[in-house]
């Protein structure tokens, strides 16, 4: 039986920053499902497909579904032969990914692809609906969260570090907007699975979050 660890939570809770380290410590792969939504949204933007047109987006899933490959244990996200890993972290793609991810037709194809990937190796999978929809029988489910103000503070530091600072109030507003969109959509809204362990990282730094997460997983797997 393969090992599956579901890690869900809102934007900025620290999922992606802790997931790689935790997966490495456990000796398993990490699948970032947000990258798949981002890559698909990037393609829709490239092709000029309207983000509000569910039928056109469904048609796009037939020709341009992203593919995940592992190179030296690290996830790379492809569209056809193009490695788009480095192209999908912009604000424009974040907003587009949030917009396209509300469509059931898009989610169906993504969920199927994610289940196929999870069936190939032991994995830690992060996203919004992993414990609730994609892998309801996951061995361990964790819901990572933090206050919106703390998530905005972290995001500001990250943007500053990248040399692209943004006012705190703008960042907080964007986080609240994305939370509202992710939590209130009809199809697979973001929520904590009933059987998930909820971990609030508001007062934990990166290292502490990773340690607590590992301790929770190890305890669950005993
Ligand atoms: O985790 P992220 O910020 O890279 O995700 C980008 C968007 O994709 C986010 O707004 C919500 C959506 N998403 C989703 O709906 N379901 C997932 N399993 C992963 C991401």
XYZ file of C-alpha atoms and ligand atoms in Angstrom:
242
model
C 0.000 0.000 0.000
C 1.272 3.438 -0.890
C 1.549 6.159 1.717
C -0.513 9.314 1.160
C -0.363 12.435 3.298
C -2.907 15.161 2.536
C -1.930 18.732 3.408
C -4.634 21.340 2.857
C -5.077 24.959 3.851
C -5.490 28.540 2.675
C -2.986 30.616 0.761
C 0.051 31.656 2.809
C -0.408 29.168 5.669
C 3.063 27.843 4.820
C 2.084 24.641 3.024
C 4.496 24.932 0.134
C 7.396 26.147 2.264
C 7.138 23.283 4.749
C 5.944 20.536 2.399
C 9.231 20.029 0.542
C 11.273 19.731 3.723
C 8.765 17.418 5.392
C 8.525 15.147 2.326
C 12.325 15.029 2.110
C 12.641 14.035 5.776
C 10.117 11.260 5.217
C 11.854 10.162 2.021
C 8.748 10.615 -0.123
C 7.749 12.871 -3.037
C 5.842 16.128 -2.709
C 3.039 16.978 -5.125
C 2.049 20.655 -5.194
C -1.416 20.535 -6.783
C -1.662 24.331 -6.834
C 1.073 24.276 -9.490
C -1.260 22.227 -11.713
C -4.079 24.782 -11.382
C -1.576 27.576 -11.944
C -0.100 25.937 -15.053
C -3.549 25.378 -16.508
C -4.539 28.989 -15.746
C -1.294 30.176 -17.358
C -2.193 28.251 -20.505
C -5.706 29.720 -20.531
C -4.195 33.229 -20.291
C -1.724 32.433 -23.084
C -4.471 31.162 -25.358
C -6.849 33.963 -24.459
C -9.504 31.583 -23.138
C -12.012 33.477 -20.965
C -11.641 32.468 -17.312
C -15.423 32.682 -16.913
C -16.151 30.311 -19.814
C -16.437 26.854 -18.220
C -17.169 25.057 -21.522
C -14.102 26.579 -23.218
C -11.954 25.697 -20.209
C -13.296 22.146 -20.239
C -12.324 21.899 -23.910
C -8.861 23.187 -22.970
C -8.445 20.347 -20.436
C -8.688 17.909 -23.352
C -5.638 19.401 -25.091
C -3.625 21.218 -22.440
C -3.751 19.447 -19.125
C -0.512 20.064 -17.192
C 1.795 17.171 -16.510
C 3.996 16.705 -13.467
C 7.457 15.185 -13.736
C 10.018 14.566 -11.014
C 13.597 15.557 -11.721
C 16.050 14.668 -8.917
C 13.060 14.213 -6.624
C 11.756 17.709 -7.411
C 8.467 18.494 -9.073
C 8.546 20.214 -12.459
C 5.283 21.192 -14.104
C 4.972 20.881 -17.883
C 2.554 21.793 -20.613
C 3.487 19.522 -23.461
C 7.264 19.877 -23.721
C 7.385 23.278 -22.071
C 8.598 23.440 -18.463
C 6.421 26.203 -16.977
C 7.563 25.754 -13.348
C 9.209 29.164 -13.260
C 6.428 31.011 -15.087
C 3.453 30.380 -12.839
C 4.287 32.332 -9.670
C 3.090 35.774 -10.785
C 0.171 37.689 -9.262
C -1.685 37.475 -12.557
C -1.425 33.669 -12.617
C -2.401 33.423 -8.909
C -5.620 35.309 -9.558
C -6.337 33.333 -12.742
C -5.699 30.010 -10.948
C -8.151 30.969 -8.235
C -10.713 31.916 -10.914
C -10.450 28.739 -13.021
C -10.349 26.451 -9.988
C -13.978 27.175 -9.186
C -15.192 25.268 -12.265
C -16.325 21.685 -11.646
C -15.315 20.623 -15.182
C -11.745 21.773 -14.557
C -11.601 20.239 -11.085
C -12.808 16.840 -12.335
C -9.855 16.538 -14.697
C -7.375 17.827 -12.121
C -8.639 15.452 -9.430
C -8.356 12.467 -11.801
C -4.803 13.460 -12.767
C -3.822 13.948 -9.111
C -5.179 10.535 -8.125
C -3.134 8.948 -10.904
C 0.035 10.651 -9.683
C -0.659 9.656 -6.059
C -1.076 6.025 -7.152
C 2.503 5.856 -8.373
C 4.594 6.556 -5.261
C 4.494 7.465 -1.583
C 3.527 11.130 -1.527
C 2.787 14.206 0.483
C 0.181 16.118 -1.500
C -0.685 19.725 -0.822
C -3.703 21.659 -2.010
C -7.184 22.725 -0.951
C -9.315 19.589 -1.415
C -6.853 16.728 -0.982
C -8.231 15.350 2.292
C -11.854 16.103 1.394
C -12.091 15.108 -2.300
C -8.918 13.901 -4.002
C -7.777 11.357 -1.388
C -10.493 10.984 1.256
C -8.737 7.803 2.465
C -5.325 9.442 2.899
C -3.251 7.922 5.717
C -2.718 11.309 7.353
C -4.679 14.535 6.842
C -3.481 17.898 8.037
C -5.140 21.292 7.683
C -2.537 24.015 7.968
C -3.783 27.493 8.677
C -2.746 30.883 10.110
C -4.481 34.201 10.689
C -4.985 36.350 7.574
C -2.850 39.118 9.094
C 0.062 36.744 9.740
C -0.233 35.268 6.247
C -0.182 38.779 4.783
C 2.878 39.646 6.886
C 4.720 36.573 5.581
C 3.753 37.338 2.016
C 5.043 40.925 2.378
C 8.401 39.621 3.620
C 8.566 37.185 0.711
C 7.791 39.941 -1.820
C 10.369 42.216 -0.225
C 12.949 39.442 -0.432
C 12.219 39.106 -4.129
C 12.696 42.823 -4.655
C 9.012 43.367 -5.496
C 7.555 44.891 -2.296
C 3.852 45.623 -1.995
C 1.865 47.552 0.649
C 0.600 45.367 3.506
C -3.013 46.511 3.075
C -3.046 45.461 -0.604
C -1.564 42.055 0.255
C -4.095 41.508 3.069
C -6.989 42.457 0.764
C -5.776 40.005 -1.907
C -5.450 37.218 0.668
C -8.974 37.869 1.936
C -10.280 37.884 -1.636
C -8.625 34.585 -2.496
C -9.805 33.013 0.771
C -13.367 34.093 -0.011
C -13.147 32.687 -3.523
C -11.547 29.388 -2.436
C -13.851 28.853 0.559
C -17.143 29.887 -1.008
C -17.039 28.215 -4.414
C -19.726 25.592 -5.021
C -17.309 22.928 -6.245
C -14.990 21.436 -3.589
C -14.605 24.573 -1.447
C -11.610 24.794 0.867
C -12.506 23.327 4.246
C -10.904 21.264 6.975
C -11.788 17.563 6.595
C -13.590 16.186 9.652
C -10.757 13.726 10.291
C -7.885 16.159 9.648
C -5.514 17.488 12.312
C -5.777 21.282 12.318
C -2.498 23.118 12.842
C -2.436 26.897 13.253
C 1.030 28.221 12.377
C 0.333 31.889 13.300
C 2.856 31.805 16.131
C 5.249 29.289 14.575
C 8.163 30.082 12.303
C 9.127 27.938 9.322
C 11.368 25.580 11.300
C 8.883 25.090 14.116
C 6.019 24.483 11.639
C 8.059 21.810 9.891
C 8.964 20.117 13.183
C 5.384 20.092 14.481
C 4.106 18.801 11.151
C 6.651 15.972 11.153
C 5.760 15.071 14.739
C 2.044 14.913 13.860
C 2.707 12.722 10.827
C 5.045 10.372 12.678
C 2.585 9.978 15.517
C -0.252 9.216 13.102
C 1.815 6.646 11.252
C 2.810 4.704 14.383
O -1.665 26.708 -3.607
P -1.660 27.764 -4.720
O -1.783 29.147 -4.213
O -0.488 27.603 -5.653
O -2.992 27.454 -5.591
C -3.373 28.258 -6.668
C -4.900 28.259 -6.768
O -5.349 26.969 -7.143
C -5.647 28.615 -5.478
O -6.326 29.847 -5.592
C -6.669 27.558 -5.270
C -6.473 26.582 -6.380
N -6.291 25.218 -5.906
C -7.412 24.452 -5.740
O -8.522 24.924 -5.947
N -7.292 23.144 -5.370
C -6.080 22.612 -5.134
N -5.997 21.316 -4.783
C -4.920 23.408 -5.266
C -5.049 24.715 -5.632
